mmCIF file of C-alpha atoms in Angstrom:
data_model
loop_
_atom_site.group_PDB
_atom_site.id
_atom_site.type_symbol
_atom_site.label_atom_id
_atom_site.label_comp_id
_atom_site.label_asym_id
_atom_site.label_seq_id
_atom_site.Cartn_x
_atom_site.Cartn_y
_atom_site.Cartn_z
ATOM 1 C CA MET X 1 1.309 38.769 -19.124
ATOM 2 C CA ARG X 2 1.815 38.619 -15.378
ATOM 3 C CA ARG X 3 -1.942 38.737 -14.778
ATOM 4 C CA ALA X 4 -2.451 35.852 -17.192
ATOM 5 C CA GLU X 5 0.242 33.814 -15.462
ATOM 6 C CA GLY X 6 -1.253 34.639 -12.063
ATOM 7 C CA GLY X 7 -4.701 33.593 -13.252
ATOM 8 C CA GLY X 8 -3.315 30.326 -14.611
ATOM 9 C CA MET X 9 -1.588 29.563 -11.306
ATOM 10 C CA ALA X 10 -4.768 30.339 -9.358
ATOM 11 C CA LEU X 11 -6.781 28.042 -11.635
ATOM 12 C CA TRP X 12 -4.220 25.263 -11.253
ATOM 13 C CA ARG X 13 -4.257 25.605 -7.463
ATOM 14 C CA GLY X 14 -8.055 25.569 -7.442
ATOM 15 C CA LEU X 15 -8.173 22.397 -9.521
ATOM 16 C CA ARG X 16 -5.583 20.799 -7.264
ATOM 17 C CA CYS X 17 -7.656 21.631 -4.168
ATOM 18 C CA CYS X 18 -10.765 20.195 -5.837
ATOM 19 C CA ARG X 19 -8.915 16.993 -6.699
ATOM 20 C CA ARG X 20 -7.734 16.639 -3.111
ATOM 21 C CA ALA X 21 -11.277 17.193 -1.842
ATOM 22 C CA PHE X 22 -12.751 14.622 -4.243
ATOM 23 C CA ALA X 23 -10.091 12.120 -3.159
ATOM 24 C CA TRP X 24 -11.730 12.016 0.274
ATOM 25 C CA LEU X 25 -15.141 10.989 -1.119
ATOM 26 C CA PRO X 26 -14.463 7.203 -0.936
ATOM 27 C CA VAL X 27 -13.308 7.620 2.685
ATOM 28 C CA LEU X 28 -16.448 9.620 3.474
ATOM 29 C CA LEU X 29 -18.585 6.934 1.815
ATOM 30 C CA ILE X 30 -17.050 4.185 3.953
ATOM 31 C CA ALA X 31 -17.467 6.307 7.090
ATOM 32 C CA LEU X 32 -21.165 6.872 6.324
ATOM 33 C CA LEU X 33 -21.736 3.181 5.587
ATOM 34 C CA LEU X 34 -20.010 2.297 8.843
ATOM 35 C CA LEU X 35 -22.168 4.704 10.847
ATOM 36 C CA TRP X 36 -25.336 3.448 9.179
ATOM 37 C CA SER X 37 -24.361 -0.188 9.821
ATOM 38 C CA TYR X 38 -23.817 0.685 13.479
ATOM 39 C CA TYR X 39 -27.245 2.280 13.742
ATOM 40 C CA GLY X 40 -28.967 -0.503 11.812
ATOM 41 C CA TYR X 41 -27.361 -3.313 13.775
ATOM 42 C CA VAL X 42 -27.428 -1.837 17.294
ATOM 43 C CA CYS X 43 -30.697 0.102 17.209
ATOM 44 C CA GLU X 44 -32.882 -1.659 14.648
ATOM 45 C CA LEU X 45 -31.696 -5.253 15.122
ATOM 46 C CA CYS X 46 -30.466 -5.610 18.700
ATOM 47 C CA LEU X 47 -32.661 -3.069 20.516
ATOM 48 C CA VAL X 48 -35.871 -3.371 18.458
ATOM 49 C CA THR X 49 -35.959 -6.764 16.755
ATOM 50 C CA VAL X 50 -34.064 -9.217 19.020
ATOM 51 C CA SER X 51 -36.236 -10.201 22.011
ATOM 52 C CA ASN X 52 -33.985 -12.723 23.791
ATOM 53 C CA PRO X 53 -31.873 -10.706 26.325
ATOM 54 C CA VAL X 54 -28.938 -13.144 26.329
ATOM 55 C CA GLU X 55 -28.794 -13.191 22.546
ATOM 56 C CA LYS X 56 -29.040 -9.411 22.520
ATOM 57 C CA VAL X 57 -26.062 -8.993 24.899
ATOM 58 C CA VAL X 58 -23.889 -11.474 22.968
ATOM 59 C CA TYR X 59 -24.698 -9.799 19.668
ATOM 60 C CA LEU X 60 -23.847 -6.352 21.059
ATOM 61 C CA VAL X 61 -20.563 -7.387 22.717
ATOM 62 C CA VAL X 62 -19.160 -9.228 19.692
ATOM 63 C CA PHE X 63 -20.360 -6.507 17.313
ATOM 64 C CA HIS X 64 -18.674 -3.730 19.291
ATOM 65 C CA ILE X 65 -15.370 -5.641 19.435
ATOM 66 C CA LEU X 66 -15.359 -6.058 15.651
ATOM 67 C CA PHE X 67 -16.543 -2.477 15.153
ATOM 68 C CA VAL X 68 -13.664 -1.061 17.238
ATOM 69 C CA LEU X 69 -11.095 -3.221 15.413
ATOM 70 C CA PHE X 70 -12.551 -2.186 12.051
ATOM 71 C CA VAL X 71 -12.453 1.533 12.889
ATOM 72 C CA TRP X 72 -9.003 1.318 14.488
ATOM 73 C CA THR X 73 -7.350 -0.448 11.546
ATOM 74 C CA TYR X 74 -9.110 1.767 9.000
ATOM 75 C CA TRP X 75 -8.000 4.897 10.848
ATOM 76 C CA LYS X 76 -4.389 3.663 10.884
ATOM 77 C CA SER X 77 -4.531 2.824 7.167
ATOM 78 C CA VAL X 78 -5.851 6.272 6.291
ATOM 79 C CA PHE X 79 -3.763 8.495 8.555
ATOM 80 C CA THR X 80 -0.419 6.659 8.772
ATOM 81 C CA LEU X 81 1.730 8.681 6.391
ATOM 82 C CA PRO X 82 3.921 6.836 3.874
ATOM 83 C CA ILE X 83 7.655 6.992 4.571
ATOM 84 C CA GLN X 84 10.062 8.609 2.123
ATOM 85 C CA PRO X 85 13.668 7.445 1.664
ATOM 86 C CA GLY X 86 16.243 8.813 4.103
ATOM 87 C CA LYS X 87 18.621 11.687 3.422
ATOM 88 C CA LYS X 88 21.509 9.449 2.408
ATOM 89 C CA PHE X 89 19.561 8.410 -0.705
ATOM 90 C CA HIS X 90 18.999 12.018 -1.810
ATOM 91 C CA MET X 91 21.366 13.880 -4.093
ATOM 92 C CA SER X 92 23.278 16.785 -2.627
ATOM 93 C CA TYR X 93 22.966 20.177 -4.308
ATOM 94 C CA ALA X 94 26.447 19.848 -5.796
ATOM 95 C CA ASP X 95 25.693 16.382 -7.184
ATOM 96 C CA GLN X 96 22.425 17.623 -8.665
ATOM 97 C CA GLU X 97 24.200 20.421 -10.497
ATOM 98 C CA ARG X 98 26.933 18.101 -11.703
ATOM 99 C CA TYR X 99 24.397 15.522 -12.900
ATOM 100 C CA GLU X 100 22.052 17.994 -14.626
ATOM 101 C CA ASN X 101 24.872 19.873 -16.356
ATOM 102 C CA GLU X 102 26.340 16.661 -17.750
ATOM 103 C CA GLU X 103 25.001 15.715 -21.179
ATOM 104 C CA ARG X 104 26.903 12.479 -21.757
ATOM 105 C CA PRO X 105 24.844 9.461 -20.618
ATOM 106 C CA GLU X 106 27.877 7.375 -19.685
ATOM 107 C CA VAL X 107 29.174 10.124 -17.394
ATOM 108 C CA GLN X 108 25.733 10.532 -15.826
ATOM 109 C CA ARG X 109 25.773 6.829 -15.128
ATOM 110 C CA GLN X 110 29.152 7.108 -13.465
ATOM 111 C CA ILE X 111 27.912 9.990 -11.303
ATOM 112 C CA LEU X 112 24.948 7.928 -10.116
ATOM 113 C CA ALA X 113 27.168 4.919 -9.457
ATOM 114 C CA GLU X 114 29.545 7.129 -7.497
ATOM 115 C CA ILE X 115 26.735 8.479 -5.319
ATOM 116 C CA ALA X 116 25.153 5.077 -4.727
ATOM 117 C CA ARG X 117 28.389 3.125 -4.273
ATOM 118 C CA LYS X 118 27.960 2.694 -0.527
ATOM 119 C CA LEU X 119 24.155 2.407 -0.472
ATOM 120 C CA PRO X 120 22.379 -0.943 0.107
ATOM 121 C CA VAL X 121 20.827 -0.975 -3.377
ATOM 122 C CA TYR X 122 20.475 -4.315 -5.162
ATOM 123 C CA THR X 123 17.589 -3.934 -7.603
ATOM 124 C CA ARG X 124 17.979 -2.447 -11.076
ATOM 125 C CA THR X 125 15.895 -1.032 -13.884
ATOM 126 C CA GLY X 126 14.726 -3.316 -16.661
ATOM 127 C CA ASN X 127 17.936 -2.786 -18.630
ATOM 128 C CA GLY X 128 20.333 -3.084 -15.701
ATOM 129 C CA GLY X 129 20.794 0.518 -14.596
ATOM 130 C CA ILE X 130 20.556 2.302 -11.282
ATOM 131 C CA ARG X 131 17.021 3.111 -10.162
ATOM 132 C CA PHE X 132 16.936 6.898 -10.011
ATOM 133 C CA CYS X 133 13.918 9.181 -9.524
ATOM 134 C CA ASP X 134 14.368 12.418 -11.445
ATOM 135 C CA ARG X 135 11.381 14.003 -9.651
ATOM 136 C CA CYS X 136 12.575 13.428 -6.090
ATOM 137 C CA GLN X 137 16.268 13.520 -7.082
ATOM 138 C CA LEU X 138 17.220 10.361 -5.198
ATOM 139 C CA ILE X 139 18.564 6.862 -5.669
ATOM 140 C CA LYS X 140 15.629 4.556 -5.030
ATOM 141 C CA PRO X 141 16.061 1.989 -2.261
ATOM 142 C CA ASP X 142 14.999 -1.565 -3.096
ATOM 143 C CA ARG X 143 11.199 -1.896 -3.475
ATOM 144 C CA CYS X 144 10.751 1.883 -3.395
ATOM 145 C CA HIS X 145 8.632 3.521 -6.110
ATOM 146 C CA HIS X 146 7.403 6.992 -6.966
ATOM 147 C CA CYS X 147 3.677 7.564 -6.379
ATOM 148 C CA SER X 148 2.274 10.070 -8.864
ATOM 149 C CA VAL X 149 -0.766 10.746 -6.633
ATOM 150 C CA CYS X 150 1.244 11.432 -3.460
ATOM 151 C CA ALA X 151 4.000 13.082 -5.562
ATOM 152 C CA MET X 152 6.819 11.377 -3.660
ATOM 153 C CA CYS X 153 8.832 8.187 -3.472
ATOM 154 C CA VAL X 154 7.386 5.659 -1.012
ATOM 155 C CA LEU X 155 9.352 2.929 0.749
ATOM 156 C CA LYS X 156 8.170 -0.575 -0.219
ATOM 157 C CA MET X 157 5.254 0.860 -2.126
ATOM 158 C CA ASP X 158 2.445 -1.620 -2.703
ATOM 159 C CA HIS X 159 -0.204 0.562 -4.369
ATOM 160 C CA HIS X 160 -2.146 3.785 -3.951
ATOM 161 C CA CYS X 161 -5.548 2.927 -2.495
ATOM 162 C CA PRO X 162 -8.431 5.356 -3.198
ATOM 163 C CA TRP X 163 -10.547 3.749 -0.445
ATOM 164 C CA VAL X 164 -8.137 4.990 2.212
ATOM 165 C CA ASN X 165 -6.894 7.986 0.168
ATOM 166 C CA ASN X 166 -3.357 6.985 1.014
ATOM 167 C CA CYS X 167 -0.359 5.202 -0.394
ATOM 168 C CA ILE X 168 0.013 1.673 0.978
ATOM 169 C CA GLY X 169 3.658 0.962 1.716
ATOM 170 C CA PHE X 170 6.117 -0.038 4.394
ATOM 171 C CA SER X 171 4.610 2.197 7.082
ATOM 172 C CA ASN X 172 1.005 1.013 6.834
ATOM 173 C CA TYR X 173 0.879 -2.282 4.913
ATOM 174 C CA LYS X 174 0.295 -4.271 8.118
ATOM 175 C CA PHE X 175 -2.550 -1.911 9.060
ATOM 176 C CA PHE X 176 -4.063 -2.298 5.591
ATOM 177 C CA LEU X 177 -3.988 -6.100 5.838
ATOM 178 C CA LEU X 178 -5.613 -6.002 9.283
ATOM 179 C CA PHE X 179 -8.226 -3.574 7.954
ATOM 180 C CA LEU X 180 -9.115 -6.041 5.208
ATOM 181 C CA ALA X 181 -9.236 -8.928 7.696
ATOM 182 C CA TYR X 182 -11.402 -7.169 10.281
ATOM 183 C CA SER X 183 -13.726 -5.630 7.704
ATOM 184 C CA LEU X 184 -14.168 -9.147 6.277
ATOM 185 C CA LEU X 185 -15.051 -10.517 9.731
ATOM 186 C CA TYR X 186 -17.301 -7.518 10.375
ATOM 187 C CA CYS X 187 -19.321 -8.134 7.213
ATOM 188 C CA LEU X 188 -19.432 -11.895 7.804
ATOM 189 C CA TYR X 189 -20.669 -11.455 11.375
ATOM 190 C CA ILE X 190 -23.391 -8.992 10.362
ATOM 191 C CA ALA X 191 -24.574 -11.233 7.526
ATOM 192 C CA ALA X 192 -24.597 -14.362 9.725
ATOM 193 C CA THR X 193 -26.524 -12.796 12.618
ATOM 194 C CA VAL X 194 -28.943 -10.777 10.490
ATOM 195 C CA PHE X 195 -29.884 -13.658 8.173
ATOM 196 C CA LYS X 196 -32.186 -15.366 10.704
ATOM 197 C CA TYR X 197 -34.227 -12.201 11.190
ATOM 198 C CA PHE X 198 -34.254 -11.516 7.485
ATOM 199 C CA ILE X 199 -35.974 -14.906 7.027
ATOM 200 C CA LYS X 200 -38.471 -14.056 9.769
ATOM 201 C CA TYR X 201 -39.386 -10.791 8.032
ATOM 202 C CA TRP X 202 -39.556 -12.576 4.698
ATOM 203 C CA THR X 203 -41.970 -15.219 6.002
ATOM 204 C CA GLY X 204 -44.099 -12.668 7.852
ATOM 205 C CA GLU X 205 -43.219 -13.848 11.353
ATOM 206 C CA LEU X 206 -42.040 -10.291 12.151
ATOM 207 C CA THR X 207 -43.855 -7.223 10.841
ATOM 208 C CA ASN X 208 -41.972 -4.056 11.953
ATOM 209 C CA GLY X 209 -41.685 -2.147 8.660
ATOM 210 C CA ARG X 210 -38.867 0.260 9.580
ATOM 211 C CA SER X 211 -36.581 -2.430 11.035
ATOM 212 C CA LYS X 212 -37.361 -4.686 8.083
ATOM 213 C CA PHE X 213 -35.892 -2.101 5.707
ATOM 214 C CA HIS X 214 -32.653 -1.755 7.702
ATOM 215 C CA ILE X 215 -32.176 -5.506 8.182
ATOM 216 C CA LEU X 216 -32.767 -6.172 4.486
ATOM 217 C CA PHE X 217 -30.117 -3.668 3.451
ATOM 218 C CA LEU X 218 -27.723 -4.726 6.232
ATOM 219 C CA LEU X 219 -27.731 -8.242 4.811
ATOM 220 C CA PHE X 220 -27.400 -7.065 1.211
ATOM 221 C CA VAL X 221 -24.522 -4.636 1.880
ATOM 222 C CA ALA X 222 -22.702 -7.060 4.204
ATOM 223 C CA VAL X 223 -22.813 -9.906 1.663
ATOM 224 C CA MET X 224 -21.782 -7.620 -1.203
ATOM 225 C CA PHE X 225 -18.751 -6.248 0.652
ATOM 226 C CA PHE X 226 -17.852 -9.669 2.047
ATOM 227 C CA VAL X 227 -17.564 -11.182 -1.420
ATOM 228 C CA SER X 228 -15.430 -8.334 -2.795
ATOM 229 C CA LEU X 229 -13.209 -8.190 0.312
ATOM 230 C CA MET X 230 -12.732 -11.958 0.285
ATOM 231 C CA PHE X 231 -11.029 -11.833 -3.104
ATOM 232 C CA LEU X 232 -8.933 -8.777 -2.225
ATOM 233 C CA PHE X 233 -7.836 -10.161 1.146
ATOM 234 C CA GLY X 234 -7.047 -13.554 -0.389
ATOM 235 C CA TYR X 235 -4.891 -11.897 -3.035
ATOM 236 C CA HIS X 236 -2.897 -9.940 -0.445
ATOM 237 C CA CYS X 237 -2.468 -13.059 1.699
ATOM 238 C CA TRP X 238 -0.942 -14.732 -1.340
ATOM 239 C CA LEU X 239 1.344 -11.724 -1.883
ATOM 240 C CA VAL X 240 2.511 -11.819 1.765
ATOM 241 C CA SER X 241 3.209 -15.553 1.551
ATOM 242 C CA ARG X 242 5.473 -14.876 -1.476
ATOM 243 C CA ASN X 243 6.897 -11.613 -0.041
ATOM 244 C CA ARG X 244 5.788 -9.554 -3.022
ATOM 245 C CA SER X 245 4.094 -6.205 -3.359
ATOM 246 C CA THR X 246 1.278 -5.571 -5.815
ATOM 247 C CA LEU X 247 3.718 -3.730 -8.098
ATOM 248 C CA GLU X 248 6.206 -6.624 -7.928
ATOM 249 C CA ALA X 249 3.447 -9.101 -8.780
ATOM 250 C CA PHE X 250 2.842 -7.258 -12.057
ATOM 251 C CA SER X 251 6.510 -6.483 -12.760
ATOM 252 C CA ALA X 252 9.170 -8.699 -11.190
ATOM 253 C CA PRO X 253 12.077 -6.862 -9.511
ATOM 254 C CA VAL X 254 15.297 -6.911 -11.502
ATOM 255 C CA PHE X 255 18.548 -8.001 -9.835
ATOM 256 C CA GLN X 256 22.104 -8.369 -11.041
ATOM 257 C CA ASN X 257 21.253 -11.628 -12.789
ATOM 258 C CA GLY X 258 17.991 -10.391 -14.243
ATOM 259 C CA PRO X 259 14.311 -10.355 -13.173
ATOM 260 C CA ASP X 260 13.396 -12.635 -10.270
ATOM 261 C CA LYS X 261 9.831 -12.651 -8.951
ATOM 262 C CA ASN X 262 10.989 -14.642 -5.907
ATOM 263 C CA GLY X 263 13.996 -12.442 -5.150
ATOM 264 C CA PHE X 264 12.664 -11.401 -1.721
ATOM 265 C CA ASN X 265 10.942 -14.710 -0.905
ATOM 266 C CA LEU X 266 12.532 -16.013 2.320
ATOM 267 C CA GLY X 267 9.989 -18.734 3.098
ATOM 268 C CA PHE X 268 6.468 -18.525 4.487
ATOM 269 C CA VAL X 269 7.314 -17.896 8.163
ATOM 270 C CA LYS X 270 10.012 -15.278 7.509
ATOM 271 C CA ASN X 271 7.788 -13.569 4.969
ATOM 272 C CA LEU X 272 5.069 -13.229 7.600
ATOM 273 C CA GLN X 273 7.569 -11.941 10.155
ATOM 274 C CA GLN X 274 8.792 -9.282 7.752
ATOM 275 C CA VAL X 275 5.291 -7.750 7.637
ATOM 276 C CA PHE X 276 3.951 -8.542 11.117
ATOM 277 C CA GLY X 277 7.156 -8.746 13.163
ATOM 278 C CA GLU X 278 8.567 -11.484 15.387
ATOM 279 C CA GLU X 279 6.282 -10.870 18.378
ATOM 280 C CA LYS X 280 3.172 -12.906 17.608
ATOM 281 C CA LYS X 281 1.161 -11.151 20.320
ATOM 282 C CA LEU X 282 1.275 -7.983 18.171
ATOM 283 C CA TRP X 283 0.274 -9.622 14.888
ATOM 284 C CA LEU X 284 -3.462 -8.982 15.243
ATOM 285 C CA LEU X 285 -3.142 -5.477 16.692
ATOM 286 C CA PRO X 286 -2.756 -2.316 14.555
ATOM 287 C CA ILE X 287 0.581 -1.506 16.179
ATOM 288 C CA ALA X 288 3.720 -0.985 14.086
ATOM 289 C CA SER X 289 5.827 -4.146 14.333
ATOM 290 C CA SER X 290 7.207 -4.733 10.819
ATOM 291 C CA GLN X 291 10.881 -5.660 10.572
ATOM 292 C CA GLY X 292 13.479 -3.167 9.402
ATOM 293 C CA ASP X 293 13.197 0.477 8.405
ATOM 294 C CA GLY X 294 12.006 0.036 4.818
ATOM 295 C CA HIS X 295 15.352 0.857 3.177
ATOM 296 C CA PHE X 296 16.778 -2.657 2.954
ATOM 297 C CA PHE X 297 15.182 -6.105 2.687
ATOM 298 C CA PRO X 298 16.872 -9.514 2.992
ATOM 299 C CA MET X 299 17.079 -11.377 -0.298
ATOM 300 C CA ARG X 300 16.970 -15.011 -1.254
ATOM 301 C CA ALA X 301 20.342 -14.842 -3.004
ATOM 302 C CA LEU X 302 22.121 -11.961 -1.269
ATOM 303 C CA SER X 303 25.497 -13.688 -1.634
ATOM 304 C CA GLU X 304 25.308 -13.200 -5.402
ATOM 305 C CA ALA X 305 25.863 -9.468 -4.992
ATOM 306 C CA ARG X 306 28.800 -8.657 -2.703
ATOM 307 C CA ASN X 307 28.531 -4.950 -3.589
ATOM 308 C CA PRO X 308 25.661 -4.275 -5.964
ATOM 309 C CA LEU X 309 26.889 -1.165 -7.741
ATOM 310 C CA LEU X 310 30.556 -2.087 -7.889
ATOM 311 C CA THR X 311 29.709 -5.521 -9.234
ATOM 312 C CA ASN X 312 27.464 -4.036 -11.877
ATOM 313 C CA GLU X 313 30.101 -1.490 -12.872
ATOM 314 C CA GLU X 314 32.602 -4.323 -13.353
ATOM 315 C CA GLN X 315 30.063 -6.228 -15.431
ATOM 316 C CA TRP X 316 29.435 -3.147 -17.602
ATOM 317 C CA GLU X 317 33.169 -2.749 -18.186
ATOM 318 C CA GLU X 318 33.549 -6.435 -19.123
ATOM 319 C CA ASP X 319 30.646 -6.195 -21.553
ATOM 320 C CA GLY X 320 32.085 -3.076 -23.175
ATOM 321 C CA VAL X 321 29.225 -0.827 -22.127
ATOM 322 C CA ASP X 322 31.649 1.911 -21.173
ATOM 323 C CA GLU X 323 32.613 2.469 -24.785
ATOM 324 C CA GLU X 324 31.706 5.773 -26.402
ATOM 325 C CA PRO X 325 28.248 5.707 -28.076
ATOM 326 C CA GLN X 326 28.418 5.639 -31.853
ATOM 327 C CA GLY X 327 25.173 7.493 -32.527
ATOM 328 C CA PRO X 328 22.591 9.728 -30.907
ATOM 329 C CA GLY X 329 20.199 6.792 -30.524
ATOM 330 C CA GLU X 330 22.549 5.115 -28.060
ATOM 331 C CA ALA X 331 22.136 7.946 -25.582
ATOM 332 C CA SER X 332 18.794 6.441 -24.624
ATOM 333 C CA SER X 333 20.570 3.300 -23.400
ATOM 334 C CA LEU X 334 21.243 5.005 -20.076
ATOM 335 C CA ALA X 335 19.130 3.049 -17.638
ATOM 336 C CA ILE X 336 17.701 5.686 -15.337
ATOM 337 C CA GLU X 337 14.272 4.764 -14.111
ATOM 338 C CA ARG X 338 11.515 7.350 -14.447
ATOM 339 C CA GLU X 339 8.452 5.519 -13.191
ATOM 340 C CA THR X 340 5.201 6.474 -11.521
#
């Protein structure tokens, strides 16, 4: 029996390692494409094909600036770890035991309300309860969600991106936006400068066969990625202007008075400042400058909730929610969020 269990654990660990290795394939693909684009543009276009020395120098200088910005922002998006909620949002060992040993939903709700009474938590589950993660054993801060791929709760989670093999959230959302912007400019610049020489090869004015192959594919790949990135970057620009995450765009956050897709919308300028910071000189650099610590976010109607959990408890009491359930089906009315 023990050997069978040991074999099962070894198999599970092996599969987990394989999954982690495969998760890096999109990152490896982008790295290879980036290296090939560098070789094709610098060696085959600038050093072999372009004959005008001034044009050659300008092409190389601008290309290297965009290349460095592309690599820098991509590196930050990939290797900036997502931030988990602080210790004050986690359950203590005693609270965990008390919560897990309690079978009555209404008492479990009271335990969660007791723990979260002094926390800056204003969002709710779809049916008005406290947002609790049973995997991480914590009260979720506003805009925090559990990522099933990273196996942890992530502050201001936007989405899990396979192209960076990382969870995009509070810690690296600015870097991700800059990565999209600079990769868009990178592709646009390559396509714009290569197009003239593509026409020359097409019309037979230039005849170098090896460079022709690289320039043809540089143009094709640059245009293809430019089109796809344009839509993705435009969508995230719209999200930033409304102060929404990708998850919030699909499912509006729920407040004391119900769902409100504009609950965190403070106006265009303040929305930008929340992501990029107040110092405009840092906006275009992949340097952390976002406002706050990811645990609390200003809201459009903060005055409506003087103390989120206390106010909700009073509302539950007024509505008669604290009454004893009359059947086993009512036990499921406990609003504890278990999301991925």
